[in-house]
Amino acid sequence: MRSVKLHARLLALFLLVLGGGSIAYQIFIQKVPVTESESDPVWVVDTQVSFQARPNTPIKARMYVPPLASGFTALNESFISNNYGVNVNRENGNRLVTWSARRGDGQQNLYYRLMITARYAEPAPMPENGPQFRPSPALEGAERVAADALLAPIRQHSADVETFISETIKRVNNEDSDNVRLLLGGDHTDGNKAKVVDLLLAVAHIPAEPVHTLKLEESNSQQPELWLRSFNGQNWLYFNPVDGRQGLPQDRLVWWSGDKPLLTLEGARNSRVSFSVHRNEMSALRLAQTLRSQDASSFIDYSLYELPVPSQQLFRVLMMIPVGVLLVLLIRSLVGMETLGTFTPVLIALAFRETQVIWGVLLFTFITAIGLSVRGYLEHLKLQLLARLSVVLTFVVIMIGLISLMTYKLGLSTGLSVALFPMVILTMVIERVSIVWEERGGAQSLKVALGTLVAAVLCHLLMVWKPLVYFVFTFPGVLLILAAVMVFMGHYRGYRLMELVRFRAMTEKGER
């Protein structure tokens, strides 16, 4: 017996670990939302390109757009233009869109829209080599002397590429240095400081490259922010050339890299590029469904959400049945409430999904009472069990039809759902209640019937609780955990709450 209990406990533990591990994998690895109401920010980036076209001249506008694999998941990308051809190519690790038209006249506007989210995003791919050593730019005279004077202490105070870049940024932002002021040439803007940092790194042959990013925050007017990055053989190292911060913040979207301008035009003039960023909220579940429709990676690829919608609705009901069965098991084993079997309350609870609880209880009580009366009358005829059940089933069908007809005439559509009650279950309930009545008396039969009805109501309330329905349907590993609890309960022989009431009189008598 001890070995059997040990076997059962090991089985329950295995099911518990397997189910819990499955849920943990979905939550932490697949990023499955725990609740149906969970939402994620979706950023909408709108870019407007405006320029003045030269009359009767072919127009060609080239603009860098973000790489789709940049630490975000692209939900939608749109190129909006009027009478322009659109072509997207790759160039030195960047994506370049080209708008072209045979001719244009007057003010022209082109639009680019990108919708992205951080959920389900994969890390940006690492390059094989990263930026290579650059040839030293041609500097002469005072500029060359100033650059060498700045680089000498930087080399002494740095140990690797990372510290060299950080020290260079620190030196350039020290405007008290005559050498820095000479290289800045009177222009102390952040953009010019970044150019000087990049210049010094090029003179030192440091493998770095400028990268232009966009900050994801609510804004109607924004311009790309310049950063520097270097590759250490394993990861990108990002540096803010203005304040020396290291590490690209999570709210930055890499737009393009290199020192080339964002937009180049042919056959036009007076160009202007403006950015606006807006934040929306989208349900995490809807987000996953959107990605699935785009053949993108999401947890739906490996879950019941991949089934057709009618099948999903069916499984939402079926997968809640073990939850109701476990509740009945706990009610019978821990509380001690008697019911007509384990599955009868669950089946009645399923019928309550359409009739609702109050109408369902009334209809169930009425039909059961009439059925018991019919069964009691048939008992006097000494019919065999099969014939008796057949007659009771027939009268149950008749009563269901009459109730549906009467409620329809009275304008009550709720009564029509009485047909959803399992007729065979009702017949067996009537038969089993009558048997309990004969064997244990009327009070006990009413107690069992009442216990069955209470258990059915509790099962219904639990089985239609939307957060639980979503969790069980989304994380099927819950069923393994329920099975583990059922195995544990299989050897429970302890006290029940109802026994405290039953033996209270004996306890009080012993105390006296």
PDB file of N, CA and C in Angstrom, residues 1-9 491:
ATOM      1  N   MET A   1       0.837  -1.208   0.000  1.00  0.00           N
ATOM      2  CA  MET A   1       0.000   0.000   0.000  1.00  0.00           C
ATOM      3  C   MET A   1       0.872   1.258   0.000  1.00  0.00           C
ATOM      4  N   ARG A   2       1.982   1.181   0.781  1.00  0.00           N
ATOM      5  CA  ARG A   2       2.862   2.340   0.842  1.00  0.00           C
ATOM      6  C   ARG A   2       3.503   2.611  -0.520  1.00  0.00           C
ATOM      7  N   SER A   3       3.871   1.548  -1.240  1.00  0.00           N
ATOM      8  CA  SER A   3       4.465   1.735  -2.557  1.00  0.00           C
ATOM      9  C   SER A   3       3.468   2.313  -3.550  1.00  0.00           C
ATOM     10  N   VAL A   4       2.191   1.916  -3.400  1.00  0.00           N
ATOM     11  CA  VAL A   4       1.157   2.467  -4.277  1.00  0.00           C
ATOM     12  C   VAL A   4       0.996   3.964  -4.036  1.00  0.00           C
ATOM     13  N   LYS A   5       0.988   4.386  -2.767  1.00  0.00           N
ATOM     14  CA  LYS A   5       0.864   5.809  -2.451  1.00  0.00           C
ATOM     15  C   LYS A   5       2.076   6.591  -2.976  1.00  0.00           C
ATOM     16  N   LEU A   6       3.263   5.977  -2.818  1.00  0.00           N
ATOM     17  CA  LEU A   6       4.467   6.646  -3.322  1.00  0.00           C
ATOM     18  C   LEU A   6       4.395   6.812  -4.833  1.00  0.00           C
ATOM     19  N   HIS A   7       3.932   5.762  -5.523  1.00  0.00           N
ATOM     20  CA  HIS A   7       3.778   5.831  -6.977  1.00  0.00           C
ATOM     21  C   HIS A   7       2.814   6.945  -7.364  1.00  0.00           C
ATOM     22  N   ALA A   8       1.680   7.046  -6.642  1.00  0.00           N
ATOM     23  CA  ALA A   8       0.691   8.076  -6.944  1.00  0.00           C
ATOM     24  C   ALA A   8       1.258   9.472  -6.707  1.00  0.00           C
ATOM     25  N   ARG A   9       2.024   9.631  -5.632  1.00  0.00           N
ATOM     26  CA  ARG A   9       2.596  10.940  -5.339  1.00  0.00           C
ATOM     27  C   ARG A   9       3.645  11.335  -6.374  1.00  0.00           C
ATOM     28  N   HIS A 491      -6.047   9.743  -2.447  1.00  0.00           N
ATOM     29  CA  HIS A 491      -5.738   9.020  -1.220  1.00  0.00           C
ATOM     30  C   HIS A 491      -6.098   9.813   0.027  1.00  0.00           C
TER      31      HIS A 491
END
